[in-house]
Amino acid sequence: MIKQRPKHVNVRAHILSFTTCLYSYASSPDHEYLLTDTHLTYPLTARPYKHQLREEFEAIVTKTKQTRDRVDSVQAAAREDTRTVTGLKDQLERLTEKMTDMEDRCRRNNVRLVGLPEGMEGPDAASFLRVNLSKWIPSLRGRDIEIDRAHRVYDGGRGSDRPRTLIFRVLRWHDRSDILKGARQAYPVKCERNNVTLMFFPDFSPATAIRRKAFGPVLKKMTALGLQPFLIYPAVIKQRQNGEQRSFDSPQKAEDFISSMSQQKSYAAALRGGGGAAAAVSPARREGRDGRDGLGPSCPEGDDSRMIMEAC
């Protein structure tokens, strides 16, 4: 049997009373945690921070893009500058070579005289040389070499006892060639005072003189081996051997040639020494032997052999 609710009970009053009590209970100081529940307050408190983070992120993206654009422009400018610098280097090398060639052409009639005692030329160096060149170089006897000017080279105040170099300029290029050729043929050229040795060199620009001076050691080695090399302008060694002419534009190439010659001579000596010595020679050397052990003809006339330009 179902128990019925008494008619005198007021349901609405009970609900209102329960709601009032619950509100009072929730708003009391001991139960503040009910109003600060994370699930209730997080959407309300995170909304302003989310907007701020979005603004900062967009600002970072914008700055990153600007930085990337600047880096790209800097890289493009650097590539263009690299091309410009490369072009300027090539142009500078061409202009330097041209300037060196022009300077060498201006000096083509000059001769450098090394070893002449200081003050021996007197006040008129050109006249002194005109009189004495034929005495020093027998091939010039009976010839009147016209000399434009002559002077001593400044030594930079080194205070050395070595006499300064005397440079003189002749009017004709073939006179200059005859002086150098005659000096080679009459080597050593002796001066009547103190019996000192005089040396005659062609005059070149400093750049060409340094390049030619680098060939000095290898030229001495080739001469010691019985070869007759000669140095031509600007800085190239030429060597004739068994009718074949070789040229070396760097000291290292000449050194390699000397090494190959030494190997060939060692192989030839082993062959002459007998079978035991010949057996010790490697097959690679035997295959590389080309029979060019003989000495070539003498240097052509007019070339500068044995004379290495000193840098002043």
PDB file of C-alpha atoms in Angstrom:
ATOM      1  CA  MET A   1       0.000   0.000   0.000  1.00  0.00           C
ATOM      2  CA  ILE A   2       1.448   3.324  -1.157  1.00  0.00           C
ATOM      3  CA  LYS A   3       2.051   5.881   1.526  1.00  0.00           C
ATOM      4  CA  GLN A   4       0.630   9.193   0.429  1.00  0.00           C
ATOM      5  CA  ARG A   5       2.223  12.557   1.182  1.00  0.00           C
ATOM      6  CA  PRO A   6       0.349  14.667   3.725  1.00  0.00           C
ATOM      7  CA  LYS A   7      -1.618  17.425   2.091  1.00  0.00           C
ATOM      8  CA  HIS A   8      -0.491  20.038   4.573  1.00  0.00           C
ATOM      9  CA  VAL A   9       3.253  19.872   3.429  1.00  0.00           C
ATOM     10  CA  ASN A  10       4.372  22.953   1.422  1.00  0.00           C
ATOM     11  CA  VAL A  11       6.911  21.683  -1.190  1.00  0.00           C
ATOM     12  CA  ARG A  12       7.785  25.117  -2.587  1.00  0.00           C
ATOM     13  CA  ALA A  13       8.715  26.407   0.830  1.00  0.00           C
ATOM     14  CA  HIS A  14      10.982  23.445   1.428  1.00  0.00           C
ATOM     15  CA  ILE A  15      12.825  23.955  -1.895  1.00  0.00           C
ATOM     16  CA  LEU A  16      13.324  27.669  -1.251  1.00  0.00           C
ATOM     17  CA  SER A  17      14.603  26.953   2.232  1.00  0.00           C
ATOM     18  CA  PHE A  18      17.078  24.325   0.903  1.00  0.00           C
ATOM     19  CA  THR A  19      18.373  26.703  -1.749  1.00  0.00           C
ATOM     20  CA  THR A  20      18.907  29.448   0.804  1.00  0.00           C
ATOM     21  CA  CYS A  21      20.839  27.139   3.074  1.00  0.00           C
ATOM     22  CA  LEU A  22      23.003  25.878   0.233  1.00  0.00           C
ATOM     23  CA  TYR A  23      23.887  29.439  -0.825  1.00  0.00           C
ATOM     24  CA  SER A  24      24.753  30.347   2.756  1.00  0.00           C
ATOM     25  CA  TYR A  25      26.879  27.234   3.058  1.00  0.00           C
ATOM     26  CA  ALA A  26      28.753  27.879  -0.155  1.00  0.00           C
ATOM     27  CA  SER A  27      29.401  31.559   0.602  1.00  0.00           C
ATOM     28  CA  SER A  28      30.807  30.914   4.048  1.00  0.00           C
ATOM     29  CA  PRO A  29      34.628  31.570   4.566  1.00  0.00           C
ATOM     30  CA  ASP A  30      35.254  27.919   5.251  1.00  0.00           C
ATOM     31  CA  HIS A  31      34.086  26.831   1.828  1.00  0.00           C
ATOM     32  CA  GLU A  32      35.610  29.372  -0.586  1.00  0.00           C
ATOM     33  CA  TYR A  33      37.153  26.560  -2.533  1.00  0.00           C
ATOM     34  CA  LEU A  34      33.725  25.831  -4.022  1.00  0.00           C
ATOM     35  CA  LEU A  35      33.805  29.159  -5.814  1.00  0.00           C
ATOM     36  CA  THR A  36      37.471  28.804  -6.990  1.00  0.00           C
ATOM     37  CA  ASP A  37      37.207  25.396  -8.577  1.00  0.00           C
ATOM     38  CA  THR A  38      39.658  25.033 -11.466  1.00  0.00           C
ATOM     39  CA  HIS A  39      37.095  23.784 -13.945  1.00  0.00           C
ATOM     40  CA  LEU A  40      34.922  26.814 -13.264  1.00  0.00           C
ATOM     41  CA  THR A  41      37.585  29.598 -13.231  1.00  0.00           C
ATOM     42  CA  TYR A  42      40.175  28.412 -15.863  1.00  0.00           C
ATOM     43  CA  PRO A  43      38.257  29.574 -18.972  1.00  0.00           C
ATOM     44  CA  LEU A  44      37.703  32.952 -17.337  1.00  0.00           C
ATOM     45  CA  THR A  45      41.338  33.537 -16.220  1.00  0.00           C
ATOM     46  CA  ALA A  46      43.165  32.069 -19.331  1.00  0.00           C
ATOM     47  CA  ARG A  47      41.305  34.114 -21.904  1.00  0.00           C
ATOM     48  CA  PRO A  48      43.344  37.383 -21.483  1.00  0.00           C
ATOM     49  CA  TYR A  49      46.693  35.464 -21.347  1.00  0.00           C
ATOM     50  CA  LYS A  50      45.839  33.542 -24.498  1.00  0.00           C
ATOM     51  CA  HIS A  51      45.224  36.775 -26.335  1.00  0.00           C
ATOM     52  CA  GLN A  52      48.530  38.218 -25.050  1.00  0.00           C
ATOM     53  CA  LEU A  53      50.478  35.096 -26.097  1.00  0.00           C
ATOM     54  CA  ARG A  54      48.959  35.280 -29.567  1.00  0.00           C
ATOM     55  CA  GLU A  55      50.075  38.908 -29.928  1.00  0.00           C
ATOM     56  CA  GLU A  56      53.622  38.103 -28.755  1.00  0.00           C
ATOM     57  CA  PHE A  57      53.865  35.097 -31.084  1.00  0.00           C
ATOM     58  CA  GLU A  58      52.728  37.175 -34.042  1.00  0.00           C
ATOM     59  CA  ALA A  59      55.310  39.826 -33.146  1.00  0.00           C
ATOM     60  CA  ILE A  60      58.067  37.149 -33.034  1.00  0.00           C
ATOM     61  CA  VAL A  61      56.972  35.783 -36.415  1.00  0.00           C
ATOM     62  CA  THR A  62      57.047  39.274 -37.899  1.00  0.00           C
ATOM     63  CA  LYS A  63      60.540  40.000 -36.547  1.00  0.00           C
ATOM     64  CA  THR A  64      61.793  36.613 -37.731  1.00  0.00           C
ATOM     65  CA  LYS A  65      60.526  37.313 -41.223  1.00  0.00           C
ATOM     66  CA  GLN A  66      62.151  40.740 -41.216  1.00  0.00           C
ATOM     67  CA  THR A  67      65.454  39.212 -40.034  1.00  0.00           C
ATOM     68  CA  ARG A  68      65.287  36.553 -42.733  1.00  0.00           C
ATOM     69  CA  ASP A  69      64.661  39.195 -45.381  1.00  0.00           C
ATOM     70  CA  ARG A  70      67.621  41.202 -44.114  1.00  0.00           C
ATOM     71  CA  VAL A  71      69.875  38.125 -44.117  1.00  0.00           C
ATOM     72  CA  ASP A  72      68.831  37.351 -47.686  1.00  0.00           C
ATOM     73  CA  SER A  73      69.602  40.898 -48.773  1.00  0.00           C
ATOM     74  CA  VAL A  74      72.974  40.809 -46.991  1.00  0.00           C
ATOM     75  CA  GLN A  75      73.859  37.491 -48.642  1.00  0.00           C
ATOM     76  CA  ALA A  76      72.883  38.834 -52.050  1.00  0.00           C
ATOM     77  CA  ALA A  77      75.006  41.937 -51.465  1.00  0.00           C
ATOM     78  CA  ALA A  78      77.908  39.750 -50.273  1.00  0.00           C
ATOM     79  CA  ARG A  79      77.720  37.624 -53.430  1.00  0.00           C
ATOM     80  CA  GLU A  80      77.717  40.748 -55.552  1.00  0.00           C
ATOM     81  CA  ASP A  81      80.668  42.146 -53.597  1.00  0.00           C
ATOM     82  CA  THR A  82      82.526  38.848 -54.066  1.00  0.00           C
ATOM     83  CA  ARG A  83      82.031  39.034 -57.813  1.00  0.00           C
ATOM     84  CA  THR A  84      83.155  42.661 -57.782  1.00  0.00           C
ATOM     85  CA  VAL A  85      86.268  41.874 -55.720  1.00  0.00           C
ATOM     86  CA  THR A  86      87.138  38.961 -58.006  1.00  0.00           C
ATOM     87  CA  GLY A  87      86.801  41.189 -61.046  1.00  0.00           C
ATOM     88  CA  LEU A  88      88.915  43.892 -59.417  1.00  0.00           C
ATOM     89  CA  LYS A  89      91.612  41.335 -58.548  1.00  0.00           C
ATOM     90  CA  ASP A  90      91.756  40.150 -62.149  1.00  0.00           C
ATOM     91  CA  GLN A  91      91.889  43.724 -63.358  1.00  0.00           C
ATOM     92  CA  LEU A  92      94.619  44.550 -60.846  1.00  0.00           C
ATOM     93  CA  GLU A  93      96.692  41.569 -61.988  1.00  0.00           C
ATOM     94  CA  ARG A  94      96.344  42.608 -65.621  1.00  0.00           C
ATOM     95  CA  LEU A  95      97.261  46.194 -64.834  1.00  0.00           C
ATOM     96  CA  THR A  96     100.205  45.051 -62.700  1.00  0.00           C
ATOM     97  CA  GLU A  97     101.507  42.856 -65.502  1.00  0.00           C
ATOM     98  CA  LYS A  98     101.041  45.690 -67.968  1.00  0.00           C
ATOM     99  CA  MET A  99     102.837  48.153 -65.694  1.00  0.00           C
ATOM    100  CA  THR A 100     105.690  45.676 -65.152  1.00  0.00           C
ATOM    101  CA  ASP A 101     106.011  45.160 -68.893  1.00  0.00           C
ATOM    102  CA  MET A 102     106.058  48.914 -69.514  1.00  0.00           C
ATOM    103  CA  GLU A 103     108.709  49.409 -66.824  1.00  0.00           C
ATOM    104  CA  ASP A 104     110.838  46.631 -68.302  1.00  0.00           C
ATOM    105  CA  ARG A 105     110.537  48.228 -71.731  1.00  0.00           C
ATOM    106  CA  CYS A 106     111.695  51.535 -70.287  1.00  0.00           C
ATOM    107  CA  ARG A 107     114.750  49.748 -68.830  1.00  0.00           C
ATOM    108  CA  ARG A 108     115.574  47.685 -71.901  1.00  0.00           C
ATOM    109  CA  ASN A 109     118.613  49.821 -72.766  1.00  0.00           C
ATOM    110  CA  ASN A 110     119.943  49.874 -69.202  1.00  0.00           C
ATOM    111  CA  VAL A 111     122.935  47.914 -67.915  1.00  0.00           C
ATOM    112  CA  ARG A 112     123.798  47.338 -64.259  1.00  0.00           C
ATOM    113  CA  LEU A 113     127.498  47.373 -63.412  1.00  0.00           C
ATOM    114  CA  VAL A 114     128.315  45.653 -60.100  1.00  0.00           C
ATOM    115  CA  GLY A 115     131.681  45.739 -58.358  1.00  0.00           C
ATOM    116  CA  LEU A 116     133.086  49.079 -59.588  1.00  0.00           C
ATOM    117  CA  PRO A 117     134.847  50.789 -56.632  1.00  0.00           C
ATOM    118  CA  GLU A 118     133.185  53.885 -55.266  1.00  0.00           C
ATOM    119  CA  GLY A 119     134.355  57.187 -56.760  1.00  0.00           C
ATOM    120  CA  MET A 120     136.355  55.555 -59.547  1.00  0.00           C
ATOM    121  CA  GLU A 121     134.005  56.955 -62.202  1.00  0.00           C
ATOM    122  CA  GLY A 122     134.662  60.538 -61.139  1.00  0.00           C
ATOM    123  CA  PRO A 123     132.189  63.380 -61.731  1.00  0.00           C
ATOM    124  CA  ASP A 124     131.284  62.229 -65.279  1.00  0.00           C
ATOM    125  CA  ALA A 125     130.298  58.561 -65.111  1.00  0.00           C
ATOM    126  CA  ALA A 126     129.098  58.421 -68.737  1.00  0.00           C
ATOM    127  CA  SER A 127     132.435  59.578 -70.150  1.00  0.00           C
ATOM    128  CA  PHE A 128     134.337  57.223 -67.844  1.00  0.00           C
ATOM    129  CA  LEU A 129     132.335  54.252 -69.095  1.00  0.00           C
ATOM    130  CA  ARG A 130     132.674  55.279 -72.741  1.00  0.00           C
ATOM    131  CA  VAL A 131     136.452  55.215 -72.375  1.00  0.00           C
ATOM    132  CA  ASN A 132     136.800  52.053 -70.274  1.00  0.00           C
ATOM    133  CA  LEU A 133     134.189  49.683 -71.669  1.00  0.00           C
ATOM    134  CA  SER A 134     136.422  48.772 -74.594  1.00  0.00           C
ATOM    135  CA  LYS A 135     139.289  48.141 -72.154  1.00  0.00           C
ATOM    136  CA  TRP A 136     137.289  45.800 -69.986  1.00  0.00           C
ATOM    137  CA  ILE A 137     135.498  43.942 -72.793  1.00  0.00           C
ATOM    138  CA  PRO A 138     137.804  43.014 -75.700  1.00  0.00           C
ATOM    139  CA  SER A 139     134.929  42.508 -78.167  1.00  0.00           C
ATOM    140  CA  LEU A 140     134.075  46.234 -77.878  1.00  0.00           C
ATOM    141  CA  ARG A 141     137.477  47.540 -78.937  1.00  0.00           C
ATOM    142  CA  GLY A 142     137.318  50.114 -81.672  1.00  0.00           C
ATOM    143  CA  ARG A 143     133.666  50.859 -81.017  1.00  0.00           C
ATOM    144  CA  ASP A 144     132.257  54.104 -79.649  1.00  0.00           C
ATOM    145  CA  ILE A 145     129.404  53.154 -77.329  1.00  0.00           C
ATOM    146  CA  GLU A 146     127.114  56.132 -76.891  1.00  0.00           C
ATOM    147  CA  ILE A 147     125.932  56.382 -73.288  1.00  0.00           C
ATOM    148  CA  ASP A 148     122.979  58.587 -72.460  1.00  0.00           C
ATOM    149  CA  ARG A 149     123.433  58.770 -68.678  1.00  0.00           C
ATOM    150  CA  ALA A 150     124.899  56.872 -65.738  1.00  0.00           C
ATOM    151  CA  HIS A 151     124.476  57.071 -61.974  1.00  0.00           C
ATOM    152  CA  ARG A 152     124.877  55.061 -58.814  1.00  0.00           C
ATOM    153  CA  VAL A 153     121.926  53.302 -57.195  1.00  0.00           C
ATOM    154  CA  TYR A 154     120.881  54.463 -53.733  1.00  0.00           C
ATOM    155  CA  ASP A 155     121.639  51.678 -51.254  1.00  0.00           C
ATOM    156  CA  GLY A 156     119.119  52.745 -48.592  1.00  0.00           C
ATOM    157  CA  GLY A 157     121.792  53.959 -46.163  1.00  0.00           C
ATOM    158  CA  ARG A 158     122.962  50.453 -45.237  1.00  0.00           C
ATOM    159  CA  GLY A 159     126.514  51.660 -44.639  1.00  0.00           C
ATOM    160  CA  SER A 160     128.040  48.573 -46.279  1.00  0.00           C
ATOM    161  CA  ASP A 161     131.584  48.438 -47.655  1.00  0.00           C
ATOM    162  CA  ARG A 162     130.238  46.918 -50.848  1.00  0.00           C
ATOM    163  CA  PRO A 163     130.243  49.478 -53.680  1.00  0.00           C
ATOM    164  CA  ARG A 164     126.902  50.618 -54.958  1.00  0.00           C
ATOM    165  CA  THR A 165     125.600  49.392 -58.296  1.00  0.00           C
ATOM    166  CA  LEU A 166     126.190  51.700 -61.256  1.00  0.00           C
ATOM    167  CA  ILE A 167     123.386  51.881 -63.824  1.00  0.00           C
ATOM    168  CA  PHE A 168     124.037  53.307 -67.266  1.00  0.00           C
ATOM    169  CA  ARG A 169     121.786  53.682 -70.275  1.00  0.00           C
ATOM    170  CA  VAL A 170     123.008  53.245 -73.849  1.00  0.00           C
ATOM    171  CA  LEU A 171     121.282  54.836 -76.820  1.00  0.00           C
ATOM    172  CA  ARG A 172     120.957  51.635 -78.872  1.00  0.00           C
ATOM    173  CA  TRP A 173     119.605  48.293 -77.799  1.00  0.00           C
ATOM    174  CA  HIS A 174     122.126  46.281 -79.811  1.00  0.00           C
ATOM    175  CA  ASP A 175     124.934  48.048 -77.933  1.00  0.00           C
ATOM    176  CA  ARG A 176     123.418  46.813 -74.708  1.00  0.00           C
ATOM    177  CA  SER A 177     123.245  43.259 -76.092  1.00  0.00           C
ATOM    178  CA  ASP A 178     126.871  43.462 -77.246  1.00  0.00           C
ATOM    179  CA  ILE A 179     127.999  44.638 -73.803  1.00  0.00           C
ATOM    180  CA  LEU A 180     126.265  41.728 -72.038  1.00  0.00           C
ATOM    181  CA  LYS A 181     127.454  39.200 -74.584  1.00  0.00           C
ATOM    182  CA  GLY A 182     131.045  40.496 -74.478  1.00  0.00           C
ATOM    183  CA  ALA A 183     131.007  40.428 -70.665  1.00  0.00           C
ATOM    184  CA  ARG A 184     129.972  36.769 -70.736  1.00  0.00           C
ATOM    185  CA  GLN A 185     132.687  35.889 -73.201  1.00  0.00           C
ATOM    186  CA  ALA A 186     135.370  37.779 -71.248  1.00  0.00           C
ATOM    187  CA  TYR A 187     134.252  36.534 -67.817  1.00  0.00           C
ATOM    188  CA  PRO A 188     135.741  37.301 -65.366  1.00  0.00           C
ATOM    189  CA  VAL A 189     136.051  40.973 -66.295  1.00  0.00           C
ATOM    190  CA  LYS A 190     138.814  42.565 -64.215  1.00  0.00           C
ATOM    191  CA  CYS A 191     139.213  46.194 -63.225  1.00  0.00           C
ATOM    192  CA  GLU A 192     142.697  47.679 -63.104  1.00  0.00           C
ATOM    193  CA  ARG A 193     142.175  49.033 -59.585  1.00  0.00           C
ATOM    194  CA  ASN A 194     142.601  46.338 -56.922  1.00  0.00           C
ATOM    195  CA  ASN A 195     141.993  43.730 -59.610  1.00  0.00           C
ATOM    196  CA  VAL A 196     138.312  43.543 -58.669  1.00  0.00           C
ATOM    197  CA  THR A 197     135.819  41.571 -60.748  1.00  0.00           C
ATOM    198  CA  LEU A 198     133.186  43.559 -62.636  1.00  0.00           C
ATOM    199  CA  MET A 199     129.805  42.017 -63.398  1.00  0.00           C
ATOM    200  CA  PHE A 200     127.314  43.259 -65.984  1.00  0.00           C
ATOM    201  CA  PHE A 201     123.609  42.520 -65.666  1.00  0.00           C
ATOM    202  CA  PRO A 202     120.491  43.552 -67.562  1.00  0.00           C
ATOM    203  CA  ASP A 203     118.227  45.980 -65.732  1.00  0.00           C
ATOM    204  CA  PHE A 204     114.674  44.907 -64.963  1.00  0.00           C
ATOM    205  CA  SER A 205     111.790  46.085 -62.831  1.00  0.00           C
ATOM    206  CA  PRO A 206     111.779  44.894 -59.198  1.00  0.00           C
ATOM    207  CA  ALA A 207     108.987  42.373 -59.856  1.00  0.00           C
ATOM    208  CA  THR A 208     110.818  40.803 -62.789  1.00  0.00           C
ATOM    209  CA  ALA A 209     114.128  40.872 -60.914  1.00  0.00           C
ATOM    210  CA  ILE A 210     112.623  38.913 -58.008  1.00  0.00           C
ATOM    211  CA  ARG A 211     111.185  36.318 -60.379  1.00  0.00           C
ATOM    212  CA  ARG A 212     114.512  35.893 -62.124  1.00  0.00           C
ATOM    213  CA  LYS A 213     116.441  35.722 -58.870  1.00  0.00           C
ATOM    214  CA  ALA A 214     114.346  32.728 -57.753  1.00  0.00           C
ATOM    215  CA  PHE A 215     115.964  30.695 -60.556  1.00  0.00           C
ATOM    216  CA  GLY A 216     119.480  31.248 -59.214  1.00  0.00           C
ATOM    217  CA  PRO A 217     119.903  28.022 -57.180  1.00  0.00           C
ATOM    218  CA  VAL A 218     118.474  25.752 -59.875  1.00  0.00           C
ATOM    219  CA  LEU A 219     120.642  27.385 -62.546  1.00  0.00           C
ATOM    220  CA  LYS A 220     123.725  26.618 -60.456  1.00  0.00           C
ATOM    221  CA  LYS A 221     122.634  22.980 -60.114  1.00  0.00           C
ATOM    222  CA  MET A 222     122.090  22.630 -63.850  1.00  0.00           C
ATOM    223  CA  THR A 223     125.476  24.173 -64.586  1.00  0.00           C
ATOM    224  CA  ALA A 224     127.142  21.798 -62.085  1.00  0.00           C
ATOM    225  CA  LEU A 225     125.607  18.856 -64.000  1.00  0.00           C
ATOM    226  CA  GLY A 226     127.330  20.016 -67.170  1.00  0.00           C
ATOM    227  CA  LEU A 227     124.258  21.611 -68.726  1.00  0.00           C
ATOM    228  CA  GLN A 228     124.192  25.009 -70.369  1.00  0.00           C
ATOM    229  CA  PRO A 229     120.887  26.639 -69.390  1.00  0.00           C
ATOM    230  CA  PHE A 230     120.039  30.230 -70.159  1.00  0.00           C
ATOM    231  CA  LEU A 231     117.474  32.541 -68.658  1.00  0.00           C
ATOM    232  CA  ILE A 232     115.231  34.503 -71.017  1.00  0.00           C
ATOM    233  CA  TYR A 233     112.723  37.262 -70.414  1.00  0.00           C
ATOM    234  CA  PRO A 234     110.788  37.554 -68.230  1.00  0.00           C
ATOM    235  CA  ALA A 235     111.771  34.506 -66.141  1.00  0.00           C
ATOM    236  CA  VAL A 236     111.999  31.288 -68.148  1.00  0.00           C
ATOM    237  CA  ILE A 237     114.852  28.754 -68.259  1.00  0.00           C
ATOM    238  CA  LYS A 238     115.619  27.235 -71.628  1.00  0.00           C
ATOM    239  CA  GLN A 239     117.738  24.162 -72.040  1.00  0.00           C
ATOM    240  CA  ARG A 240     118.859  22.489 -75.279  1.00  0.00           C
ATOM    241  CA  GLN A 241     119.862  18.865 -75.178  1.00  0.00           C
ATOM    242  CA  ASN A 242     120.297  16.401 -78.058  1.00  0.00           C
ATOM    243  CA  GLY A 243     118.599  18.819 -80.421  1.00  0.00           C
ATOM    244  CA  GLU A 244     115.553  19.114 -78.160  1.00  0.00           C
ATOM    245  CA  GLN A 245     114.701  22.382 -76.445  1.00  0.00           C
ATOM    246  CA  ARG A 246     112.973  22.480 -73.080  1.00  0.00           C
ATOM    247  CA  SER A 247     111.625  25.445 -71.177  1.00  0.00           C
ATOM    248  CA  PHE A 248     110.826  25.796 -67.464  1.00  0.00           C
ATOM    249  CA  ASP A 249     108.715  28.695 -66.226  1.00  0.00           C
ATOM    250  CA  SER A 250     109.123  27.805 -62.541  1.00  0.00           C
ATOM    251  CA  PRO A 251     112.066  26.649 -60.388  1.00  0.00           C
ATOM    252  CA  GLN A 252     110.126  23.549 -59.316  1.00  0.00           C
ATOM    253  CA  LYS A 253     109.775  22.293 -62.893  1.00  0.00           C
ATOM    254  CA  ALA A 254     113.512  22.709 -63.394  1.00  0.00           C
ATOM    255  CA  GLU A 255     114.161  20.828 -60.137  1.00  0.00           C
ATOM    256  CA  ASP A 256     111.971  17.966 -61.364  1.00  0.00           C
ATOM    257  CA  PHE A 257     113.983  17.852 -64.586  1.00  0.00           C
ATOM    258  CA  ILE A 258     117.239  17.674 -62.633  1.00  0.00           C
ATOM    259  CA  SER A 259     115.856  14.815 -60.527  1.00  0.00           C
ATOM    260  CA  SER A 260     114.860  12.871 -63.643  1.00  0.00           C
ATOM    261  CA  MET A 261     118.334  13.399 -65.104  1.00  0.00           C
ATOM    262  CA  SER A 262     119.950  12.098 -61.925  1.00  0.00           C
ATOM    263  CA  GLN A 263     117.796   8.958 -62.105  1.00  0.00           C
ATOM    264  CA  GLN A 264     118.748   8.413 -65.738  1.00  0.00           C
ATOM    265  CA  LYS A 265     122.441   8.778 -64.960  1.00  0.00           C
ATOM    266  CA  SER A 266     122.131   6.343 -62.061  1.00  0.00           C
ATOM    267  CA  TYR A 267     120.481   3.841 -64.370  1.00  0.00           C
ATOM    268  CA  ALA A 268     123.203   4.263 -67.005  1.00  0.00           C
ATOM    269  CA  ALA A 269     125.905   3.783 -64.345  1.00  0.00           C
ATOM    270  CA  ALA A 270     124.149   0.616 -63.165  1.00  0.00           C
ATOM    271  CA  LEU A 271     124.102  -0.747 -66.696  1.00  0.00           C
ATOM    272  CA  ARG A 272     127.821  -0.093 -67.101  1.00  0.00           C
ATOM    273  CA  GLY A 273     128.527  -1.628 -63.689  1.00  0.00           C
ATOM    274  CA  GLY A 274     127.170  -5.093 -64.524  1.00  0.00           C
ATOM    275  CA  GLY A 275     124.147  -7.295 -64.215  1.00  0.00           C
ATOM    276  CA  GLY A 276     123.910  -7.169 -60.437  1.00  0.00           C
ATOM    277  CA  ALA A 277     123.697  -3.410 -60.356  1.00  0.00           C
ATOM    278  CA  ALA A 278     121.346  -3.359 -63.316  1.00  0.00           C
ATOM    279  CA  ALA A 279     119.018  -5.787 -61.591  1.00  0.00           C
ATOM    280  CA  ALA A 280     118.649  -3.340 -58.714  1.00  0.00           C
ATOM    281  CA  VAL A 281     117.159  -0.700 -61.008  1.00  0.00           C
ATOM    282  CA  SER A 282     113.388  -0.579 -60.903  1.00  0.00           C
ATOM    283  CA  PRO A 283     111.370  -1.367 -64.066  1.00  0.00           C
ATOM    284  CA  ALA A 284     109.697   2.031 -63.835  1.00  0.00           C
ATOM    285  CA  ARG A 285     113.049   3.781 -64.273  1.00  0.00           C
ATOM    286  CA  ARG A 286     113.962   1.430 -67.106  1.00  0.00           C
ATOM    287  CA  GLU A 287     110.754   2.289 -68.968  1.00  0.00           C
ATOM    288  CA  GLY A 288     111.207   6.031 -68.344  1.00  0.00           C
ATOM    289  CA  ARG A 289     114.697   6.142 -69.861  1.00  0.00           C
ATOM    290  CA  ASP A 290     114.639   8.215 -73.021  1.00  0.00           C
ATOM    291  CA  GLY A 291     118.354   8.449 -73.789  1.00  0.00           C
ATOM    292  CA  ARG A 292     118.635  12.205 -73.300  1.00  0.00           C
ATOM    293  CA  ASP A 293     121.842  12.181 -71.259  1.00  0.00           C
ATOM    294  CA  GLY A 294     124.038  14.109 -73.658  1.00  0.00           C
ATOM    295  CA  LEU A 295     124.846  17.764 -73.423  1.00  0.00           C
ATOM    296  CA  GLY A 296     123.181  20.206 -75.753  1.00  0.00           C
ATOM    297  CA  PRO A 297     124.733  23.006 -77.773  1.00  0.00           C
ATOM    298  CA  SER A 298     125.879  26.229 -76.233  1.00  0.00           C
ATOM    299  CA  CYS A 299     123.507  29.052 -75.414  1.00  0.00           C
ATOM    300  CA  PRO A 300     122.175  31.161 -78.283  1.00  0.00           C
ATOM    301  CA  GLU A 301     123.885  34.439 -78.805  1.00  0.00           C
ATOM    302  CA  GLY A 302     122.263  37.376 -77.117  1.00  0.00           C
ATOM    303  CA  ASP A 303     120.683  35.399 -74.232  1.00  0.00           C
ATOM    304  CA  ASP A 304     121.581  35.971 -70.611  1.00  0.00           C
ATOM    305  CA  SER A 305     123.205  32.805 -69.258  1.00  0.00           C
ATOM    306  CA  ARG A 306     124.816  32.522 -65.822  1.00  0.00           C
ATOM    307  CA  MET A 307     123.713  36.052 -65.017  1.00  0.00           C
ATOM    308  CA  ILE A 308     121.043  36.194 -62.353  1.00  0.00           C
ATOM    309  CA  MET A 309     119.542  39.572 -61.698  1.00  0.00           C
ATOM    310  CA  GLU A 310     119.956  40.754 -58.124  1.00  0.00           C
ATOM    311  CA  ALA A 311     117.120  42.606 -56.441  1.00  0.00           C
ATOM    312  CA  CYS A 312     118.153  46.041 -55.298  1.00  0.00           C
TER     313      CYS A 312
END
